[in-house]
C-alpha cells in the first residue's frame, strides 16, 4: 500500500520551491510566506513516526504560513505611516 501524496516530505519541499520561484517572477509579497510554511511542513514530515491526517497537516501549513508572513511583514515592511515615493523615473 502506498502512502498518500500529502504525507511525503519532498512533495511539500517541491511545492515550497515552486512558490519561491513564483515569488521571484510575480509582483507582490505573497508567495514567500506560503513557501516558508510549505518548507517547514515538509521538514516536519521528516520526523520519524509522525503520522498526520490531511486536515491537521493543512492546519499546520496554514499556521506556519501565517506566522512566516507576519514575521516577514514585521521585518521588511515600511514603518507605519510612511509611504514609498519615487523621485526618479528609469525612463528619464
Backbone as a ProteinNet text record, in pm:
[ID]
protein_1_A
[PRIMARY]
XXXXXXXXXXXXXXXXXXXXXXXXXXXXXXXXXXXXXXXXXXXXXXXXXXXXXXXXXXXXXXXXXXXXXXXXXXXXXXXXXXXXXXXXXXXX
[TERTIARY]
84.2	0	89	58.5	138	83	171.4	127.9	69	-22.2	-83.5	20.9	-3.9	91.2	120.6	21.2	41.4	125.5	157.1	240.4	386.5	419.9	557.8	629.9	742.7	811.7	860.1	910.7	967.8	861.1	736.5	628.2	608.2	612.2	597.9	717	837	954.1	953.3	902.1	888.7	785.9	677	578	635.5	719.3	785.1	876.3	947.4	1035.2	955.2	842.9	757.5	704.4	662.2	610.9	722	842.5	954.5	989.2	984.1	1007.6	896.6	771.5	659.5	676.4	731.9	755.6	855.1	953.6	1051.9	996.6	907	857.7	735.4	652.5	528.4	541.6	483.9	492.7	408.2	452.3	378.8	467.5	410.5	486.2	397.7	350.2	250.7	306.3	374.6	411.6	524.5	603.6	717.8	673.5	568.4	516.4	465.1	395.1	346.6	462.9	566.5	683	752.5	768.1	829.9	743.3	611.3	520.9	527.5	533.2	542.6	676.9	784.3	916.6	925.2	874.3	878.7	786.3	671.9	582.2	651.6	722.1	797.2	905.5	972.7	1075.9	1015.2	896.2	828.7	790.4	761.3	726.2	846.1	965.8	1085.4	1101.9	1025.2	1033.4	985	1066.5	1027.3	904.3	813.6	695.5	582.6	598.7	494.1	390.7	268.9	159	48	21.8	-72	-176.5	-301.6	-408	-402.5	-473	-471.2	-523.8	-637.2	-681.4	-582.1	-519.2	-419.7	-296.7	-256.9	-142	-168.5	-288.5	-324.1	-332.3	-377.5	-380.6	-239.3	-148.6	-8.7	50.5	24.5	73.9	19	-110.5	-172.1	-115.2	-99.3	-46	98.8	179.4	319.1	329.9	244.9	246.4	206.4	104.1	61.5	170.3	231.7	339.4	456.9	494	604.5	571.3	448.6	408.8	409.7	359.8	358.3	500	588	726.9	795.9	775.6	835.5	782.1	653.5	593.9	650.1	670.1	722.6	864.2	946.5	1085.8	1112.9	1030.2	1059.6	962.3	857.7	761.3	815.5	758.3	793.6	736.8	800	743.3	601.1	521.8	380.6	364.6	278.7	252	347.2	453	549.5	509	522.4	486.7	611.8	629.4	744.5	718.8	810	797	916.8	889.9	996	1018.1	1138.3	1172.3	1220.6	1272.4	1326.8	1255.2	1244.6	1186.4	1299.5	1296.5	1404.5	1403.4	1294.4	1285.2	1336.6	1369.1	1419	1565.1
-117.5	0	124.2	216.8	338.2	443.3	529.8	636.5	751.4	825.8	938.9	1043.8	1113.2	1209.8	1323.3	1364.5	1479.2	1444.5	1317.9	1280.1	1259	1285.2	1269.1	1403.3	1402.6	1526.5	1602.1	1531.3	1601.7	1669	1625.3	1691.4	1832.5	1844.5	1975.6	2065.9	2008.7	2089.1	2130.7	2045.1	2083	2195.1	2186.5	2294	2424.2	2415	2534.7	2596.3	2513.6	2563.4	2632	2573.6	2633.4	2768.9	2777.4	2905.1	3008.5	2966.3	3060.4	3114.8	3031.2	3077	3171.8	3139	3227.6	3362.8	3365.2	3492.5	3579.2	3516.2	3593.6	3642.7	3567.4	3602.4	3693	3683.5	3760.1	3875.2	3990.1	4102.5	4078.5	4132.1	4116.1	4052.1	4037.3	3981.6	3878.4	3781.8	3687.7	3546.3	3499.4	3358.4	3318	3413.8	3378.1	3318.7	3372.3	3314.9	3173.9	3151.3	3016.9	2921.3	2971	2887.5	2845.5	2939.4	2904.6	2807.5	2828.1	2736.3	2595.7	2585	2453	2386.6	2466.5	2410.5	2356.1	2429.8	2383	2262.5	2262.8	2147.2	2023.4	2039.6	1928.1	1877.5	1970.7	1929.3	1859.3	1901.8	1834.3	1690.7	1667.5	1532.1	1437.8	1492.3	1408.2	1346.8	1396.6	1343.3	1198.5	1106.2	964.8	938.1	859.9	819.4	920.3	1031.5	1133.3	1093.3	1069.1	1032.9	1135.1	1214.7	1325.7	1312.8	1341.3	1338	1465.8	1465.3	1580	1707.7	1706.9	1832.8	1890	1805.6	1853.1	1907.3	1839.9	1884.9	2020.2	2038.8	2167.8	2278	2242.4	2339.7	2381.2	2286.1	2316.4	2406.6	2373.6	2454.4	2596.4	2610	2742.8	2824.5	2762.3	2834.9	2877.4	2788.7	2823.5	2931.4	2925.4	3026.8	3162.9	3165.4	3291.6	3348.9	3264.7	3312.1	3364.6	3294.4	3339.6	3472.1	3486.2	3610.9	3727.7	3705.3	3812.6	3853.3	3756.3	3786.4	3861.9	3816.8	3885.4	4027	4043.7	4176.9	4269.8	4215.4	4298.2	4347.3	4260.4	4297	4369.2	4350.7	4407.5	4515.6	4543.7	4647	4785.7	4884.3	5022.4	5056.3	5149.8	5192.7	5245.3	5233.7	5271.2	5418	5442.9	5578.4	5630	5556.1	5600	5547.1	5632	5596	5599.8	5500	5497.3	5592.3	5686.1	5784.8	5771.1	5765.8	5758.1	5896.3	5950	6082	6075.6	5963.2	5949.8	5838.5	5857.1	5754.6	5693.1	5563.3	5498.5	5538.5	5595	5636.6	5778	5850.7	5988.1	5989.7
0	0	0	-87.8	-96.1	-1	42.5	132.6	51.4	111	39	0.9	-108.1	-161.8	-64.6	12.7	102.9	225.4	246.4	360.9	322.2	197.3	150.9	164.8	233.7	267.2	145.1	43.6	-70.4	-156.5	-147.6	-220	-162.9	-31.5	32.3	-0.3	-3.8	-36.8	-183.7	-271.7	-412.2	-427.8	-352.9	-354.6	-302.8	-200.7	-147.8	-252.8	-326.6	-432.2	-542.9	-581.2	-684.1	-636.9	-511.1	-459.4	-444.4	-412.1	-402.7	-541.1	-642.9	-779.7	-822.2	-787	-819.5	-751.3	-632	-561.7	-637.6	-699.6	-774.7	-908.3	-969.3	-1101.8	-1100.3	-999.3	-994.4	-894.9	-927.1	-834.4	-709.6	-600.4	-474.3	-369.9	-254.7	-142.8	-73.8	-153.6	-104.2	-91.8	-194.3	-201.9	-108.2	-61.3	23.2	156.8	216.4	341.2	321.6	209.4	178.3	151.9	85	56.8	186	277.9	406.5	486	483.4	551.9	494.2	361.6	297.9	327	328.7	357	499.1	595.1	734.7	752.4	684.4	691	634.4	523.3	465.9	559.7	626.7	722.3	844.2	885	996.6	960.7	833.4	791.3	791.8	804	814.3	953.4	1050.9	1186.9	1185.2	1232.7	1229.3	1316.9	1265.4	1341.4	1340.5	1270	1264.9	1160.7	1206.2	1117	1136.7	1032.8	1043.9	933.8	968.6	868.8	785.1	672.9	583.1	648.3	720.5	782.3	882.5	960.9	1058.2	986	878.9	801.7	735.6	683.8	624	729.8	849	957.9	998.6	1004.8	1036	928.6	801.6	690.1	696.4	723.1	729.5	844.9	960.8	1076.9	1053.4	996.8	969.5	862.3	760.6	655.4	710.1	793.2	852.9	942.4	1023.6	1111.7	1029.8	923.3	838.8	772.4	722.5	656.7	754.5	876.2	976.3	1017.3	1031.8	1067.5	954.6	830.9	717	703.5	726	715.7	823.7	941.9	1051.3	1022.3	964.4	942.8	811.3	709.3	578.6	533.2	609	569.4	604	537.7	571.7	708.9	779.1	907.9	889.7	992.9	986.5	949.1	852.5	809.1	702.1	674.5	575.9	438.3	338.1	201.5	116	32.2	-56.2	-172.9	-193.9	-300.7	-392.7	-522.4	-621.1	-681.7	-672.7	-724.7	-869.9	-910.6	-1044.5	-1118.2	-1246.8	-1331.8	-1412.8	-1430.4	-1504.1	-1651.4	-1700.6	-1840.8	-1863.6	-1759.1	-1775.2	-1809.7
[MASK]
++++++++++++++++++++++++++++++++++++++++++++++++++++++++++++++++++++++++++++++++++++++++++++

